[in-house]
Short mmCIF file of C-alpha atoms in Angstrom, two decimals:
data_model
loop_
_atom_site.label_atom_id
_atom_site.label_comp_id
_atom_site.label_asym_id
_atom_site.label_seq_id
_atom_site.Cartn_x
_atom_site.Cartn_y
_atom_site.Cartn_z
CA MET A 1437 -129.58 -44.22 120.99
CA PRO A 1438 -127.42 -44.53 117.86
CA LEU A 1439 -127.86 -41.71 115.39
CA TYR A 1440 -128.94 -44.00 112.58
CA VAL A 1441 -132.03 -45.30 114.45
CA PRO A 1442 -134.27 -42.26 113.74
CA GLN A 1443 -133.06 -42.20 110.14
CA ILE A 1444 -133.93 -45.86 109.64
CA ALA A 1445 -137.31 -45.37 111.35
CA LEU A 1446 -138.07 -42.41 109.09
CA ALA A 1447 -137.02 -44.36 106.00
CA LEU A 1448 -139.27 -47.28 107.00
CA ALA A 1449 -142.20 -44.93 107.64
CA ILE A 1450 -141.70 -43.30 104.24
CA LEU A 1451 -141.41 -46.70 102.55
CA LEU A 1452 -144.60 -47.91 104.25
CA THR A 1453 -146.47 -44.77 103.20
CA ALA A 1454 -145.23 -44.97 99.62
CA ALA A 1455 -145.95 -48.68 99.19
CA THR A 1456 -149.44 -48.56 100.66
CA GLY A 1457 -150.21 -45.29 98.85
CA ILE A 1458 -149.30 -46.81 95.50
CA TRP A 1459 -151.39 -49.90 96.28
CA LEU A 1460 -154.35 -47.71 97.25
CA LEU A 1461 -154.03 -45.71 94.02
CA ILE A 1462 -153.88 -48.86 91.92
CA ASN A 1463 -156.92 -50.28 93.75
CA ALA A 1464 -158.90 -47.03 93.93
CA ARG A 1465 -162.12 -48.85 92.98
CA ALA A 1466 -161.79 -51.05 96.06
CA VAL A 1467 -161.37 -47.95 98.23
CA ALA A 1468 -164.48 -46.40 96.65
CA ARG A 1469 -166.35 -49.67 97.18
CA LEU A 1470 -165.36 -49.57 100.85
CA PHE A 1471 -167.10 -46.18 101.24
CA ARG A 1472 -170.04 -46.99 98.98
CA ARG A 1473 -172.58 -46.23 101.72
CA SER A 1474 -172.61 -42.58 100.68
CA ASP A 1475 -173.76 -41.45 97.24
CA ILE A 1476 -170.80 -39.12 96.87
CA ILE A 1477 -168.20 -41.78 96.01
CA GLN A 1478 -169.10 -44.48 93.50
CA PRO A 1479 -166.71 -47.06 92.04
CA GLY A 1480 -166.32 -47.03 88.29
CA PRO A 1481 -167.13 -49.96 86.01
CA ALA A 1482 -165.01 -53.06 86.48
CA LEU A 1483 -162.32 -53.74 83.92
CA GLY A 1484 -162.57 -57.40 83.00
CA ARG A 1485 -163.29 -60.18 85.45
CA GLN A 1486 -160.79 -59.28 88.11
CA THR A 1487 -162.07 -59.93 91.62
CA PRO A 1488 -161.77 -56.97 93.99
CA PRO A 1489 -159.42 -57.24 96.96
CA PRO A 1490 -161.03 -58.20 100.27
CA ARG A 1491 -162.39 -55.47 102.51
CA ARG A 1492 -159.93 -56.35 105.30
CA LEU A 1493 -156.98 -55.89 102.96
CA VAL A 1494 -158.19 -52.44 101.90
CA LEU A 1495 -158.68 -51.46 105.54
CA ALA A 1496 -155.21 -52.78 106.41
CA MET A 1497 -153.68 -50.73 103.60
CA LEU A 1498 -155.52 -47.60 104.75
CA ALA A 1499 -154.31 -48.22 108.30
CA GLY A 1500 -150.74 -48.78 107.09
CA PHE A 1501 -150.84 -45.59 105.02
CA THR A 1502 -152.11 -43.60 108.00
CA LEU A 1503 -149.58 -45.18 110.36
CA GLY A 1504 -146.77 -44.40 107.93
CA TRP A 1505 -147.49 -40.71 107.43
CA VAL A 1506 -148.30 -40.12 111.11
CA GLY A 1507 -145.04 -41.87 112.02
CA SER A 1508 -143.12 -39.69 109.55
CA VAL A 1509 -144.61 -36.53 111.02
CA ALA A 1510 -143.87 -37.73 114.56
CA ILE A 1511 -140.23 -38.53 113.74
CA TRP A 1512 -139.73 -35.19 111.99
CA SER A 1513 -141.36 -33.36 114.89
CA TRP A 1514 -139.10 -35.14 117.38
CA ALA A 1515 -136.04 -34.36 115.26
CA MET A 1516 -136.75 -30.63 115.64
CA THR A 1517 -136.88 -30.73 119.45
CA GLU A 1518 -134.15 -29.96 121.94
CA GLU A 1519 -134.15 -33.60 123.06
CA ALA A 1520 -132.98 -34.74 119.62
CA VAL A 1521 -130.16 -32.19 119.70
CA GLU A 1522 -129.07 -33.47 123.11
CA VAL A 1523 -129.01 -37.05 121.83
CA VAL A 1524 -126.81 -35.98 118.90
CA ASP A 1525 -124.47 -33.99 121.17
CA ALA A 1526 -124.22 -36.84 123.69
CA ARG A 1527 -123.27 -39.34 120.97
CA ALA A 1528 -120.76 -36.93 119.39
CA SER A 1529 -118.97 -36.23 122.68
CA GLY A 1530 -118.82 -39.91 123.58
CA ALA A 1531 -120.86 -39.57 126.78
#
């Protein structure tokens, strides 16, 4: 495997996490509305007449955020293993 593949995968996972995290922060009322069943989290008053994003979109963003940070942790964990070192050594020696 080329050495840049894990780096690109990590960068994409970080980008996915950052983009979906920012979207979730901007649309925090929609996230609160998604979990409205409990009395602990309540959405604030609406600002203007903006329609809230659909429930499926909020769920997709939550799933993307989770996938991104779990992927980042998995790539970092793999990078610290002996297998990753062997891949680097094999590519450096030309084997």
